[in-house]
């Protein structure tokens, strides 16, 4: 499973694309209204600490994924239920990302197409790529990411031309104080999308140069955080805080307002293509993590045989997790983030690092005797 390797740059492309996923089009930190962009900055800075935890654990156990390092840290029996929880977290998160994409396409360009068909074909594409191995996913990142960023910059430039664009929508800065900002930072935005970078621990053993682990991790948080912040600022300037907080897909709504000489319109198709490519890396990352985790748990020599089974699970699960999109968002924000993201992406990794640190110090002390 560790024969294939990816470069630090490929891993950077894949995980930043993973970070953008659905986050680029949703209204992050909307509860803070005009200060939503400050929420993203605070979450980004807090997440640098989290990434420090992930990278330190991986430096302690450079040849292990999260699944294989757990038994070494807390023992075989204690780690088993935790491994199951992480695998279920990866599978469920992949299903949620698929549902986000299905809802977007089903309400925009594929209105008459059943959601099961949209998600089913999308999963087939993801599984096909992942069966090529982690190197194929890395090469996809190299190809898609530069086009993604160029498309994003084009959309930003077009949004500056919208008649409603005004920086006044960002004022008053901290007009309601720090409390609404901090309430959005934790547990919401610090976990989605930044805390989800815990998936990178399933990729680190495939990195061809382990000395780049910390540099790659910090770069991912900073670049994705700054781009998401700039994106939020531009959307707020176009829509204003009220629409930003009320709309399901504010980036899409803002782009629909672009018109050049009353002739060139419908640039929202570009946003939909960006969403599809972002969710590809999101679902691909979660599915890869789940496949590798399952294969390592049951001692399979390779993970490709697990992928087909995961595809048949993720597709129906994405349809069953909620009756409609508002309920889907409510479950994510009110239940999944506080009760699954917080313990699995923040509390458990910090505890694991403390135990790993003590183990390393103890082993050094014993060896010195």
mmCIF file of C-alpha atoms in Angstrom:
data_model
loop_
_atom_site.group_PDB
_atom_site.id
_atom_site.type_symbol
_atom_site.label_atom_id
_atom_site.label_comp_id
_atom_site.label_asym_id
_atom_site.label_seq_id
_atom_site.Cartn_x
_atom_site.Cartn_y
_atom_site.Cartn_z
ATOM 1 C CA UNK A 1 0.000 0.000 0.000
ATOM 2 C CA UNK A 2 2.962 2.297 0.491
ATOM 3 C CA UNK A 3 4.650 1.695 -2.845
ATOM 4 C CA UNK A 4 2.940 4.672 -4.492
ATOM 5 C CA UNK A 5 4.189 8.088 -3.444
ATOM 6 C CA UNK A 6 3.117 11.677 -4.040
ATOM 7 C CA UNK A 7 5.127 14.881 -3.841
ATOM 8 C CA UNK A 8 4.579 17.623 -1.286
ATOM 9 C CA UNK A 9 3.151 19.885 -3.997
ATOM 10 C CA UNK A 10 0.676 17.216 -5.135
ATOM 11 C CA UNK A 11 -0.479 16.684 -1.561
ATOM 12 C CA UNK A 12 -0.850 20.450 -1.172
ATOM 13 C CA UNK A 13 -3.055 20.654 -4.288
ATOM 14 C CA UNK A 14 -5.231 17.723 -3.226
ATOM 15 C CA UNK A 15 -5.854 18.868 0.347
ATOM 16 C CA UNK A 16 -6.411 22.546 -0.533
ATOM 17 C CA UNK A 17 -8.917 21.352 -3.142
ATOM 18 C CA UNK A 18 -10.393 19.160 -0.388
ATOM 19 C CA UNK A 19 -10.632 22.225 1.875
ATOM 20 C CA UNK A 20 -12.423 24.313 -0.753
ATOM 21 C CA UNK A 21 -14.831 21.460 -1.548
ATOM 22 C CA UNK A 22 -18.230 22.746 -0.465
ATOM 23 C CA UNK A 23 -16.818 25.506 1.773
ATOM 24 C CA UNK A 24 -16.107 27.880 -1.125
ATOM 25 C CA UNK A 25 -19.778 28.128 -2.068
ATOM 26 C CA UNK A 26 -21.429 27.997 1.373
ATOM 27 C CA UNK A 27 -21.739 31.015 3.669
ATOM 28 C CA UNK A 28 -19.029 30.340 6.256
ATOM 29 C CA UNK A 29 -19.492 32.174 9.552
ATOM 30 C CA UNK A 30 -22.807 33.651 8.426
ATOM 31 C CA UNK A 31 -23.975 34.090 12.031
ATOM 32 C CA UNK A 32 -21.411 36.872 12.478
ATOM 33 C CA UNK A 33 -23.007 38.779 9.549
ATOM 34 C CA UNK A 34 -20.615 41.438 8.168
ATOM 35 C CA UNK A 35 -17.806 39.996 10.308
ATOM 36 C CA UNK A 36 -17.970 36.555 8.663
ATOM 37 C CA UNK A 37 -14.560 37.123 7.078
ATOM 38 C CA UNK A 38 -13.061 37.715 10.551
ATOM 39 C CA UNK A 39 -14.528 34.368 11.629
ATOM 40 C CA UNK A 40 -12.572 32.638 8.856
ATOM 41 C CA UNK A 41 -9.314 34.399 9.837
ATOM 42 C CA UNK A 42 -9.704 33.452 13.518
ATOM 43 C CA UNK A 43 -10.577 29.866 12.536
ATOM 44 C CA UNK A 44 -7.565 29.685 10.229
ATOM 45 C CA UNK A 45 -5.183 30.844 12.972
ATOM 46 C CA UNK A 46 -6.713 28.419 15.482
ATOM 47 C CA UNK A 47 -6.428 25.613 12.953
ATOM 48 C CA UNK A 48 -2.686 26.149 12.649
ATOM 49 C CA UNK A 49 -2.521 24.732 16.194
ATOM 50 C CA UNK A 50 -4.649 21.773 15.128
ATOM 51 C CA UNK A 51 -2.462 21.165 12.096
ATOM 52 C CA UNK A 52 0.529 21.310 14.432
ATOM 53 C CA UNK A 53 -1.042 18.450 16.397
ATOM 54 C CA UNK A 54 -1.657 16.397 13.224
ATOM 55 C CA UNK A 55 1.838 16.947 11.851
ATOM 56 C CA UNK A 56 3.565 16.255 15.176
ATOM 57 C CA UNK A 57 1.735 12.937 15.492
ATOM 58 C CA UNK A 58 2.783 12.067 11.945
ATOM 59 C CA UNK A 59 6.396 13.006 12.691
ATOM 60 C CA UNK A 60 6.314 10.717 15.737
ATOM 61 C CA UNK A 61 4.975 7.890 13.519
ATOM 62 C CA UNK A 62 6.105 8.798 9.967
ATOM 63 C CA UNK A 63 5.202 5.455 8.373
ATOM 64 C CA UNK A 64 1.741 5.219 9.953
ATOM 65 C CA UNK A 65 -1.663 6.563 9.039
ATOM 66 C CA UNK A 66 -4.045 7.681 11.775
ATOM 67 C CA UNK A 67 -5.488 4.144 11.804
ATOM 68 C CA UNK A 68 -2.175 2.325 12.284
ATOM 69 C CA UNK A 69 -0.710 4.774 14.801
ATOM 70 C CA UNK A 70 -3.693 4.503 17.170
ATOM 71 C CA UNK A 71 -2.830 0.984 18.457
ATOM 72 C CA UNK A 72 0.770 2.095 18.997
ATOM 73 C CA UNK A 73 -0.380 5.038 21.125
ATOM 74 C CA UNK A 74 -3.305 3.692 23.171
ATOM 75 C CA UNK A 75 -3.147 -0.055 22.635
ATOM 76 C CA UNK A 76 -4.975 -2.567 20.459
ATOM 77 C CA UNK A 77 -8.223 -2.836 22.418
ATOM 78 C CA UNK A 78 -8.773 0.837 23.207
ATOM 79 C CA UNK A 79 -7.952 1.847 19.645
ATOM 80 C CA UNK A 80 -10.409 -0.514 17.911
ATOM 81 C CA UNK A 81 -13.653 1.412 18.659
ATOM 82 C CA UNK A 82 -11.866 4.683 17.900
ATOM 83 C CA UNK A 83 -10.698 3.382 14.513
ATOM 84 C CA UNK A 84 -14.276 2.331 13.705
ATOM 85 C CA UNK A 85 -15.496 5.827 14.633
ATOM 86 C CA UNK A 86 -12.937 7.501 12.375
ATOM 87 C CA UNK A 87 -13.797 5.242 9.432
ATOM 88 C CA UNK A 88 -17.521 5.954 9.936
ATOM 89 C CA UNK A 89 -16.684 9.668 10.159
ATOM 90 C CA UNK A 90 -14.866 9.517 6.811
ATOM 91 C CA UNK A 91 -17.716 7.617 5.129
ATOM 92 C CA UNK A 92 -20.442 9.867 6.501
ATOM 93 C CA UNK A 93 -18.505 13.020 5.598
ATOM 94 C CA UNK A 94 -18.117 11.758 2.020
ATOM 95 C CA UNK A 95 -21.881 11.190 1.889
ATOM 96 C CA UNK A 96 -22.543 14.710 3.185
ATOM 97 C CA UNK A 97 -20.297 16.248 0.527
ATOM 98 C CA UNK A 98 -22.118 14.232 -2.149
ATOM 99 C CA UNK A 99 -25.453 15.493 -0.834
ATOM 100 C CA UNK A 100 -24.198 19.108 -1.019
ATOM 101 C CA UNK A 101 -23.216 18.609 -4.646
ATOM 102 C CA UNK A 102 -26.448 16.796 -5.481
ATOM 103 C CA UNK A 103 -28.545 19.573 -3.957
ATOM 104 C CA UNK A 104 -26.648 22.253 -5.878
ATOM 105 C CA UNK A 105 -26.927 20.524 -9.254
ATOM 106 C CA UNK A 106 -30.517 19.460 -8.620
ATOM 107 C CA UNK A 107 -31.607 23.054 -7.981
ATOM 108 C CA UNK A 108 -29.615 24.683 -10.800
ATOM 109 C CA UNK A 109 -28.715 22.938 -14.054
ATOM 110 C CA UNK A 110 -30.073 19.376 -13.562
ATOM 111 C CA UNK A 111 -33.503 20.187 -12.175
ATOM 112 C CA UNK A 112 -35.306 17.207 -13.724
ATOM 113 C CA UNK A 113 -32.548 14.687 -13.007
ATOM 114 C CA UNK A 114 -33.051 12.419 -9.955
ATOM 115 C CA UNK A 115 -30.465 13.122 -7.280
ATOM 116 C CA UNK A 116 -29.538 9.443 -7.070
ATOM 117 C CA UNK A 117 -28.410 9.577 -10.715
ATOM 118 C CA UNK A 118 -26.298 12.714 -10.133
ATOM 119 C CA UNK A 119 -24.578 11.333 -7.044
ATOM 120 C CA UNK A 120 -24.274 7.816 -8.495
ATOM 121 C CA UNK A 121 -22.406 8.961 -11.608
ATOM 122 C CA UNK A 122 -20.232 11.275 -9.531
ATOM 123 C CA UNK A 123 -19.224 8.458 -7.163
ATOM 124 C CA UNK A 124 -18.363 6.227 -10.132
ATOM 125 C CA UNK A 125 -15.965 8.942 -11.349
ATOM 126 C CA UNK A 126 -14.358 9.280 -7.912
ATOM 127 C CA UNK A 127 -13.945 5.524 -7.462
ATOM 128 C CA UNK A 128 -12.479 5.202 -10.963
ATOM 129 C CA UNK A 129 -9.827 7.807 -10.117
ATOM 130 C CA UNK A 130 -9.010 6.317 -6.709
ATOM 131 C CA UNK A 131 -8.544 2.850 -8.181
ATOM 132 C CA UNK A 132 -5.598 4.316 -10.045
ATOM 133 C CA UNK A 133 -3.953 4.913 -6.679
ATOM 134 C CA UNK A 134 -2.849 7.941 -4.700
ATOM 135 C CA UNK A 135 -0.506 9.018 -7.523
ATOM 136 C CA UNK A 136 -3.493 9.392 -9.854
ATOM 137 C CA UNK A 137 -5.250 11.589 -7.298
ATOM 138 C CA UNK A 138 -2.056 13.641 -6.947
ATOM 139 C CA UNK A 139 -1.788 14.139 -10.716
ATOM 140 C CA UNK A 140 -5.455 15.157 -10.802
ATOM 141 C CA UNK A 141 -4.597 17.815 -8.229
ATOM 142 C CA UNK A 142 -1.737 19.100 -10.366
ATOM 143 C CA UNK A 143 -4.027 19.361 -13.391
ATOM 144 C CA UNK A 144 -7.226 20.724 -11.839
ATOM 145 C CA UNK A 145 -5.985 23.051 -9.084
ATOM 146 C CA UNK A 146 -4.339 25.750 -11.279
ATOM 147 C CA UNK A 147 -7.456 25.861 -13.499
ATOM 148 C CA UNK A 148 -9.611 26.093 -10.368
ATOM 149 C CA UNK A 149 -7.654 29.064 -9.020
ATOM 150 C CA UNK A 150 -7.672 30.855 -12.384
ATOM 151 C CA UNK A 151 -11.452 30.377 -12.616
ATOM 152 C CA UNK A 152 -11.851 31.721 -9.087
ATOM 153 C CA UNK A 153 -9.807 34.831 -9.893
ATOM 154 C CA UNK A 154 -11.879 35.425 -13.051
ATOM 155 C CA UNK A 155 -15.094 35.246 -11.026
ATOM 156 C CA UNK A 156 -13.707 37.647 -8.408
ATOM 157 C CA UNK A 157 -12.787 40.177 -11.110
ATOM 158 C CA UNK A 158 -16.286 39.872 -12.592
ATOM 159 C CA UNK A 159 -17.880 40.399 -9.163
ATOM 160 C CA UNK A 160 -16.116 43.758 -8.866
ATOM 161 C CA UNK A 161 -18.217 44.888 -11.827
ATOM 162 C CA UNK A 162 -21.544 44.169 -10.091
ATOM 163 C CA UNK A 163 -23.502 47.373 -9.525
ATOM 164 C CA UNK A 164 -24.340 46.450 -5.917
ATOM 165 C CA UNK A 165 -20.684 45.932 -4.967
ATOM 166 C CA UNK A 166 -19.784 48.146 -1.992
ATOM 167 C CA UNK A 167 -17.259 47.905 0.815
ATOM 168 C CA UNK A 168 -19.842 49.491 3.116
ATOM 169 C CA UNK A 169 -21.375 46.020 3.474
ATOM 170 C CA UNK A 170 -18.371 45.123 5.656
ATOM 171 C CA UNK A 171 -19.112 47.843 8.194
ATOM 172 C CA UNK A 172 -19.326 48.271 11.100
ATOM 173 C CA UNK A 173 -16.376 45.981 11.751
ATOM 174 C CA UNK A 174 -17.044 44.089 14.993
ATOM 175 C CA UNK A 175 -20.192 46.188 15.344
ATOM 176 C CA UNK A 176 -21.758 43.458 17.493
ATOM 177 C CA UNK A 177 -18.589 42.753 19.440
ATOM 178 C CA UNK A 178 -16.393 39.654 19.493
ATOM 179 C CA UNK A 179 -19.005 37.279 20.918
ATOM 180 C CA UNK A 180 -20.853 36.482 17.636
ATOM 181 C CA UNK A 181 -17.486 35.987 15.902
ATOM 182 C CA UNK A 182 -16.141 33.578 18.520
ATOM 183 C CA UNK A 183 -19.457 31.723 18.571
ATOM 184 C CA UNK A 184 -19.069 31.025 14.848
ATOM 185 C CA UNK A 185 -15.377 30.176 15.120
ATOM 186 C CA UNK A 186 -15.996 27.416 17.646
ATOM 187 C CA UNK A 187 -17.256 24.826 17.103
ATOM 188 C CA UNK A 188 -18.441 25.554 13.556
ATOM 189 C CA UNK A 189 -15.828 27.050 11.199
ATOM 190 C CA UNK A 190 -12.744 25.780 13.030
ATOM 191 C CA UNK A 191 -14.087 22.269 12.364
ATOM 192 C CA UNK A 192 -15.605 22.865 8.933
ATOM 193 C CA UNK A 193 -13.593 23.128 6.805
ATOM 194 C CA UNK A 194 -10.300 23.489 8.694
ATOM 195 C CA UNK A 195 -10.557 20.667 11.238
ATOM 196 C CA UNK A 196 -11.420 18.267 8.439
ATOM 197 C CA UNK A 197 -7.760 18.414 7.400
ATOM 198 C CA UNK A 198 -7.319 15.519 9.842
ATOM 199 C CA UNK A 199 -7.715 13.440 6.669
ATOM 200 C CA UNK A 200 -4.172 14.503 5.766
ATOM 201 C CA UNK A 201 -2.937 11.991 8.350
ATOM 202 C CA UNK A 202 -4.175 9.247 6.009
ATOM 203 C CA UNK A 203 -1.978 10.718 3.232
ATOM 204 C CA UNK A 204 1.268 11.512 5.094
ATOM 205 C CA UNK A 205 2.754 7.969 4.812
ATOM 206 C CA UNK A 206 2.472 8.282 1.014
ATOM 207 C CA UNK A 207 4.533 11.491 0.973
ATOM 208 C CA UNK A 208 7.876 10.975 -0.789
ATOM 209 C CA UNK A 209 9.732 13.360 1.534
ATOM 210 C CA UNK A 210 8.595 13.204 5.165
ATOM 211 C CA UNK A 211 10.634 16.268 6.122
ATOM 212 C CA UNK A 212 8.045 18.407 4.311
ATOM 213 C CA UNK A 213 5.145 17.309 6.530
ATOM 214 C CA UNK A 214 4.998 20.425 8.693
ATOM 215 C CA UNK A 215 5.598 22.833 5.819
ATOM 216 C CA UNK A 216 2.843 21.251 3.705
ATOM 217 C CA UNK A 217 0.361 21.203 6.587
ATOM 218 C CA UNK A 218 0.814 24.859 7.521
ATOM 219 C CA UNK A 219 0.761 25.962 3.872
ATOM 220 C CA UNK A 220 -2.570 24.195 3.344
ATOM 221 C CA UNK A 221 -4.212 25.986 6.276
ATOM 222 C CA UNK A 222 -2.806 29.423 5.386
ATOM 223 C CA UNK A 223 -3.520 29.317 1.644
ATOM 224 C CA UNK A 224 -7.021 27.855 1.950
ATOM 225 C CA UNK A 225 -7.843 30.196 4.844
ATOM 226 C CA UNK A 226 -6.704 33.350 3.034
ATOM 227 C CA UNK A 227 -8.541 32.419 -0.179
ATOM 228 C CA UNK A 228 -11.750 31.607 1.720
ATOM 229 C CA UNK A 229 -11.414 34.927 3.602
ATOM 230 C CA UNK A 230 -11.008 36.938 0.404
ATOM 231 C CA UNK A 231 -13.906 35.032 -1.147
ATOM 232 C CA UNK A 232 -16.159 35.836 1.823
ATOM 233 C CA UNK A 233 -15.193 39.542 1.688
ATOM 234 C CA UNK A 234 -16.071 39.799 -2.016
ATOM 235 C CA UNK A 235 -19.394 37.964 -1.597
ATOM 236 C CA UNK A 236 -20.319 40.182 1.358
ATOM 237 C CA UNK A 237 -19.527 43.279 -0.685
ATOM 238 C CA UNK A 238 -21.891 42.073 -3.419
ATOM 239 C CA UNK A 239 -24.772 40.586 -1.427
ATOM 240 C CA UNK A 240 -24.580 42.225 1.978
ATOM 241 C CA UNK A 241 -24.637 40.359 5.311
ATOM 242 C CA UNK A 242 -28.388 39.646 5.357
ATOM 243 C CA UNK A 243 -28.505 37.763 2.041
ATOM 244 C CA UNK A 244 -25.112 36.170 2.767
ATOM 245 C CA UNK A 245 -26.528 34.643 5.944
ATOM 246 C CA UNK A 246 -29.871 33.633 4.456
ATOM 247 C CA UNK A 247 -28.840 32.137 1.110
ATOM 248 C CA UNK A 248 -27.856 28.466 0.820
ATOM 249 C CA UNK A 249 -25.255 29.150 -1.872
ATOM 250 C CA UNK A 250 -24.229 32.834 -1.569
ATOM 251 C CA UNK A 251 -21.281 32.548 -3.962
ATOM 252 C CA UNK A 252 -23.589 31.228 -6.666
ATOM 253 C CA UNK A 253 -26.154 33.985 -5.999
ATOM 254 C CA UNK A 254 -23.474 36.671 -6.184
ATOM 255 C CA UNK A 255 -22.139 35.333 -9.485
ATOM 256 C CA UNK A 256 -25.639 35.335 -10.985
ATOM 257 C CA UNK A 257 -25.665 39.112 -10.567
ATOM 258 C CA UNK A 258 -22.765 39.505 -13.000
ATOM 259 C CA UNK A 259 -23.746 40.877 -16.382
ATOM 260 C CA UNK A 260 -21.428 42.439 -18.972
ATOM 261 C CA UNK A 261 -23.030 44.931 -21.374
ATOM 262 C CA UNK A 262 -26.401 43.176 -20.884
ATOM 263 C CA UNK A 263 -25.027 40.440 -23.115
ATOM 264 C CA UNK A 264 -22.644 38.132 -21.238
ATOM 265 C CA UNK A 265 -24.441 36.451 -18.329
ATOM 266 C CA UNK A 266 -24.856 33.060 -16.611
ATOM 267 C CA UNK A 267 -21.348 32.900 -15.190
ATOM 268 C CA UNK A 268 -22.851 30.743 -12.451
ATOM 269 C CA UNK A 269 -22.072 27.731 -14.674
ATOM 270 C CA UNK A 270 -18.400 28.391 -13.893
ATOM 271 C CA UNK A 271 -19.166 28.243 -10.151
ATOM 272 C CA UNK A 272 -20.968 24.931 -10.592
ATOM 273 C CA UNK A 273 -17.951 23.477 -12.421
ATOM 274 C CA UNK A 274 -15.703 24.726 -9.618
ATOM 275 C CA UNK A 275 -18.009 23.136 -7.066
ATOM 276 C CA UNK A 276 -17.907 19.797 -8.903
ATOM 277 C CA UNK A 277 -14.092 19.811 -9.010
ATOM 278 C CA UNK A 278 -13.835 20.871 -5.343
ATOM 279 C CA UNK A 279 -16.269 18.204 -4.168
ATOM 280 C CA UNK A 280 -14.345 15.660 -6.264
ATOM 281 C CA UNK A 281 -11.315 16.173 -4.008
ATOM 282 C CA UNK A 282 -13.535 16.345 -0.916
ATOM 283 C CA UNK A 283 -15.263 13.038 -1.596
ATOM 284 C CA UNK A 284 -12.043 11.566 -2.995
ATOM 285 C CA UNK A 285 -10.131 12.469 0.170
ATOM 286 C CA UNK A 286 -12.746 11.065 2.561
ATOM 287 C CA UNK A 287 -13.227 7.906 0.474
ATOM 288 C CA UNK A 288 -9.473 7.345 0.181
ATOM 289 C CA UNK A 289 -9.117 7.721 3.963
ATOM 290 C CA UNK A 290 -11.964 5.277 4.614
ATOM 291 C CA UNK A 291 -10.634 2.727 2.094
ATOM 292 C CA UNK A 292 -7.087 2.823 3.470
ATOM 293 C CA UNK A 293 -8.420 2.692 7.047
ATOM 294 C CA UNK A 294 -10.625 -0.351 6.386
ATOM 295 C CA UNK A 295 -7.888 -2.217 4.520
ATOM 296 C CA UNK A 296 -5.398 -1.562 7.329
ATOM 297 C CA UNK A 297 -7.917 -2.551 9.995
ATOM 298 C CA UNK A 298 -8.675 -5.943 8.423
ATOM 299 C CA UNK A 299 -5.091 -6.451 7.182
ATOM 300 C CA UNK A 300 -5.699 -6.322 3.418
ATOM 301 C CA UNK A 301 -2.663 -5.947 1.164
ATOM 302 C CA UNK A 302 -4.299 -3.182 -0.902
ATOM 303 C CA UNK A 303 -7.315 -0.892 -0.569
ATOM 304 C CA UNK A 304 -8.682 -0.962 -4.139
ATOM 305 C CA UNK A 305 -11.018 -3.873 -3.420
ATOM 306 C CA UNK A 306 -12.699 -1.793 -0.692
ATOM 307 C CA UNK A 307 -13.510 1.143 -2.978
ATOM 308 C CA UNK A 308 -16.413 -0.464 -4.835
ATOM 309 C CA UNK A 309 -18.099 -1.408 -1.558
ATOM 310 C CA UNK A 310 -17.655 2.151 -0.285
ATOM 311 C CA UNK A 311 -19.236 3.542 -3.449
ATOM 312 C CA UNK A 312 -22.329 1.401 -2.919
ATOM 313 C CA UNK A 313 -22.563 2.646 0.684
ATOM 314 C CA UNK A 314 -21.905 6.362 0.145
ATOM 315 C CA UNK A 315 -24.464 6.875 -2.626
ATOM 316 C CA UNK A 316 -27.582 5.670 -0.726
ATOM 317 C CA UNK A 317 -26.285 7.120 2.537
ATOM 318 C CA UNK A 318 -26.072 10.592 0.970
ATOM 319 C CA UNK A 319 -29.774 10.345 0.107
ATOM 320 C CA UNK A 320 -30.871 8.928 3.455
ATOM 321 C CA UNK A 321 -29.100 11.368 5.799
ATOM 322 C CA UNK A 322 -31.838 14.017 5.418
ATOM 323 C CA UNK A 323 -35.235 14.494 3.809
ATOM 324 C CA UNK A 324 -34.313 17.874 2.309
ATOM 325 C CA UNK A 325 -31.400 20.295 2.095
ATOM 326 C CA UNK A 326 -32.391 22.575 5.046
ATOM 327 C CA UNK A 327 -32.617 19.490 7.273
ATOM 328 C CA UNK A 328 -29.263 18.323 5.889
ATOM 329 C CA UNK A 329 -27.639 21.631 6.899
ATOM 330 C CA UNK A 330 -29.325 21.591 10.314
ATOM 331 C CA UNK A 331 -28.080 18.062 11.086
ATOM 332 C CA UNK A 332 -24.565 19.083 10.074
ATOM 333 C CA UNK A 333 -24.407 22.271 12.131
ATOM 334 C CA UNK A 334 -26.431 21.247 15.196
ATOM 335 C CA UNK A 335 -25.410 17.621 15.626
ATOM 336 C CA UNK A 336 -22.547 16.421 13.425
ATOM 337 C CA UNK A 337 -20.123 19.285 14.131
ATOM 338 C CA UNK A 338 -20.472 19.475 17.949
ATOM 339 C CA UNK A 339 -20.872 15.735 18.640
ATOM 340 C CA UNK A 340 -18.538 14.204 16.041
ATOM 341 C CA UNK A 341 -16.205 16.869 14.644
ATOM 342 C CA UNK A 342 -15.212 18.334 18.014
ATOM 343 C CA UNK A 343 -14.200 15.043 19.703
ATOM 344 C CA UNK A 344 -12.734 13.333 16.621
ATOM 345 C CA UNK A 345 -10.962 16.336 15.081
ATOM 346 C CA UNK A 346 -9.929 18.299 18.168
ATOM 347 C CA UNK A 347 -10.166 16.480 21.514
ATOM 348 C CA UNK A 348 -8.940 12.994 20.537
ATOM 349 C CA UNK A 349 -5.915 14.177 18.466
ATOM 350 C CA UNK A 350 -4.756 16.440 21.319
ATOM 351 C CA UNK A 351 -5.070 13.559 23.823
ATOM 352 C CA UNK A 352 -3.225 11.253 21.414
ATOM 353 C CA UNK A 353 -0.385 13.762 21.061
ATOM 354 C CA UNK A 354 -0.053 14.071 24.846
ATOM 355 C CA UNK A 355 0.099 10.278 25.237
ATOM 356 C CA UNK A 356 2.540 9.929 22.310
ATOM 357 C CA UNK A 357 4.762 12.636 23.815
ATOM 358 C CA UNK A 358 4.827 10.884 27.196
ATOM 359 C CA UNK A 359 5.540 7.528 25.525
ATOM 360 C CA UNK A 360 8.464 8.976 23.557
ATOM 361 C CA UNK A 361 9.958 10.649 26.627
ATOM 362 C CA UNK A 362 9.504 7.480 28.681
ATOM 363 C CA UNK A 363 11.131 5.320 25.997
ATOM 364 C CA UNK A 364 14.061 7.754 25.775
ATOM 365 C CA UNK A 365 14.449 7.615 29.554
ATOM 366 C CA UNK A 366 14.394 3.808 29.571
ATOM 367 C CA UNK A 367 16.860 3.554 26.682
ATOM 368 C CA UNK A 368 19.243 5.987 28.424
ATOM 369 C CA UNK A 369 19.309 3.749 31.504
#
